[in-house]
Tab-separated table of C-alpha atoms and ligand atoms in Angstrom:
chain	number	residue	atom	x	y	z
A	1	MET	CA	-16.377	69.774	-47.919
A	2	LEU	CA	-18.996	69.809	-50.758
A	3	LYS	CA	-16.594	71.636	-53.069
A	4	LYS	CA	-13.969	68.966	-52.455
A	5	LEU	CA	-16.447	66.174	-53.127
A	6	GLN	CA	-17.368	67.886	-56.538
A	7	GLN	CA	-13.890	68.403	-57.627
A	8	LYS	CA	-13.102	64.845	-57.003
A	9	GLY	CA	-15.908	63.836	-59.105
A	10	MET	CA	-17.576	62.221	-56.047
A	11	ILE	CA	-21.180	63.638	-56.181
A	12	LYS	CA	-23.073	61.009	-58.446
A	13	GLY	CA	-25.226	62.550	-61.239
A	14	PHE	CA	-23.745	66.160	-60.888
A	15	LYS	CA	-23.331	67.909	-64.196
A	16	ARG	CA	-20.795	70.730	-63.859
A	17	THR	CA	-22.489	74.040	-65.065
A	18	PRO	CA	-21.996	77.506	-63.701
A	19	GLN	CA	-25.252	77.583	-62.176
A	20	ARG	CA	-25.000	74.487	-60.516
A	21	LEU	CA	-21.506	75.183	-59.148
A	22	ALA	CA	-22.806	78.502	-57.985
A	23	ILE	CA	-25.448	76.718	-55.970
A	24	LEU	CA	-22.734	74.375	-54.447
A	25	ASP	CA	-20.546	77.324	-53.592
A	26	HIS	CA	-23.495	78.987	-51.582
A	27	LEU	CA	-24.178	75.715	-49.887
A	28	ASP	CA	-20.475	74.803	-48.769
A	29	GLY	CA	-20.041	75.276	-45.369
A	30	ASN	CA	-23.298	76.928	-44.949
A	31	LYS	CA	-24.810	76.582	-41.405
A	32	SER	CA	-28.159	78.259	-41.790
A	33	HIS	CA	-30.140	75.461	-43.034
A	34	PRO	CA	-31.528	77.302	-46.182
A	35	SER	CA	-34.567	76.368	-48.024
A	36	ALA	CA	-34.745	75.973	-51.749
A	37	GLU	CA	-36.285	79.405	-51.907
A	38	ASP	CA	-33.618	80.904	-49.648
A	39	ILE	CA	-31.114	79.220	-51.876
A	40	TYR	CA	-32.554	80.534	-55.012
A	41	ARG	CA	-33.049	84.149	-53.719
A	42	VAL	CA	-29.301	84.424	-52.907
A	43	VAL	CA	-27.756	82.811	-56.022
A	44	ALA	CA	-30.289	84.256	-58.420
A	45	ARG	CA	-28.734	87.788	-57.614
A	46	LYS	CA	-25.350	86.925	-58.770
A	47	ASN	CA	-26.533	84.834	-61.495
A	48	PRO	CA	-29.524	86.422	-63.249
A	49	SER	CA	-29.826	82.973	-65.827
A	50	MET	CA	-30.541	81.043	-62.628
A	51	SER	CA	-33.814	79.341	-62.379
A	52	PHE	CA	-35.861	78.017	-59.566
A	53	ALA	CA	-36.174	74.648	-61.394
A	54	THR	CA	-32.264	74.316	-61.545
A	55	VAL	CA	-32.224	74.933	-57.933
A	56	TYR	CA	-34.723	72.648	-57.201
A	57	ASN	CA	-33.216	69.803	-59.433
A	58	THR	CA	-29.595	70.488	-58.149
A	59	LEU	CA	-30.569	69.993	-54.613
A	60	HIS	CA	-32.375	66.693	-55.487
A	61	THR	CA	-29.095	65.288	-57.223
A	62	LEU	CA	-27.243	66.434	-53.988
A	63	VAL	CA	-29.650	64.585	-51.695
A	64	GLN	CA	-30.005	61.528	-53.873
A	65	ALA	CA	-25.806	61.588	-53.726
A	66	GLY	CA	-25.952	61.713	-49.967
A	67	ALA	CA	-23.609	64.862	-50.125
A	68	VAL	CA	-26.514	67.151	-48.672
A	69	ARG	CA	-29.157	66.154	-46.058
A	70	GLU	CA	-32.858	67.176	-46.516
A	71	LEU	CA	-34.478	68.162	-43.085
A	72	THR	CA	-38.344	68.105	-42.624
A	73	ILE	CA	-38.062	69.880	-39.118
A	74	ASP	CA	-39.711	73.162	-40.811
A	75	PRO	CA	-43.413	72.074	-41.446
A	76	ASP	CA	-43.418	74.829	-44.344
A	77	ARG	CA	-40.479	73.869	-46.250
A	78	LYS	CA	-37.842	71.577	-46.882
A	79	ARG	CA	-34.581	72.836	-45.520
A	80	TYR	CA	-31.037	71.655	-46.529
A	81	ASP	CA	-27.855	70.855	-44.697
A	82	PRO	CA	-24.544	70.481	-46.313
A	83	ASP	CA	-23.488	68.754	-42.976
A	84	THR	CA	-24.021	65.205	-43.376
A	85	SER	CA	-22.641	64.106	-39.980
A	86	GLY	CA	-24.973	62.830	-37.447
A	87	HIS	CA	-26.379	65.581	-35.545
A	88	HIS	CA	-29.598	66.876	-34.256
A	89	HIS	CA	-31.469	70.172	-34.722
A	90	LEU	CA	-33.412	72.844	-32.868
A	91	ILE	CA	-36.064	75.025	-34.622
A	92	CYS	CA	-37.140	78.402	-33.378
A	93	LEU	CA	-41.107	78.083	-33.716
A	94	GLY	CA	-40.856	82.072	-34.083
A	95	CYS	CA	-38.395	82.904	-36.993
A	96	ARG	CA	-38.039	79.204	-38.175
A	97	LYS	CA	-34.191	79.565	-37.412
A	98	VAL	CA	-32.734	76.088	-37.434
A	99	VAL	CA	-29.519	75.369	-35.501
A	100	ASP	CA	-27.293	72.381	-34.874
A	101	ILE	CA	-27.123	70.529	-31.634
A	102	PRO	CA	-23.593	69.458	-31.141
A	103	GLY	CA	-22.731	66.154	-29.709
A	104	ASP	CA	-24.222	62.967	-28.931
A	105	ILE	CA	-27.574	62.699	-27.356
A	106	PRO	CA	-27.933	59.265	-25.974
A	107	VAL	CA	-31.281	57.790	-26.769
A	108	ASP	CA	-32.269	54.220	-27.772
A	109	VAL	CA	-35.165	52.289	-28.910
A	110	PRO	CA	-37.069	49.910	-26.504
A	111	ARG	CA	-35.257	46.528	-26.223
A	112	GLY	CA	-37.655	44.331	-28.079
A	113	MET	CA	-37.671	46.454	-31.002
A	114	SER	CA	-33.851	46.200	-31.583
A	115	ASN	CA	-34.446	42.389	-32.296
A	116	GLU	CA	-36.944	43.492	-35.225
A	117	PHE	CA	-34.856	46.257	-36.753
A	118	SER	CA	-31.134	46.738	-36.675
A	119	ILE	CA	-31.081	50.788	-36.118
A	120	VAL	CA	-28.554	52.700	-38.404
A	121	GLY	CA	-29.319	56.314	-37.130
A	122	ASN	CA	-31.779	58.727	-35.538
A	123	HIS	CA	-32.569	62.358	-35.756
A	124	ILE	CA	-33.946	64.390	-32.896
A	125	GLU	CA	-35.944	67.590	-33.299
A	126	PHE	CA	-36.191	70.067	-30.631
A	127	TYR	CA	-38.754	72.863	-30.785
A	128	GLY	CA	-38.009	76.086	-29.254
A	129	ILE	CA	-38.447	80.121	-29.186
A	130	CYS	CA	-34.930	82.001	-29.711
A	131	SER	CA	-33.971	84.653	-27.500
A	132	HIS	CA	-34.800	87.104	-30.401
A	133	CYS	CA	-38.188	85.959	-30.858
A	134	GLY	CA	-38.996	85.682	-26.989
A	135	LYS	CA	-38.294	89.242	-26.245
A	136	PRO	CA	-41.394	91.171	-25.266
A	137	ARG	CA	-42.481	93.615	-27.935
A	138	LYS	CA	-42.404	97.291	-27.189
B	201	LIG	ZN1	-36.668	83.090	-33.339
B	202	LIG	MN1	-27.537	70.923	-39.452
């Protein structure tokens, strides 16, 4: 999806360089909600000329263009999601794994508030312990 947007020139401000394209390639269809550090670690392996600043700046451009969603569910670092469709997230408080919650969760603001605001979206964060982290230690 991201790659298609880029090929059509639909990502505003995106400059095509081998480094930036490698970042896009890594993010396209990525379901792991990586941080900038995670992305850098992987793409720098194949692209030794990659700098962390390039990863950071590219992410900023993609978020500004609405092509990537920035998540603040992890208190330690921002996480990035190439899936910009409306969906919610669940984080494991042990390993900080972030997974998608598919489907709609019916929620609404109290009646009085919708007079003052027109609601354009929502994002629900769930916290839990994954089955791996919940296993008793041997
Ligand atoms: Zn876990
Ligand atoms: Mn997601």
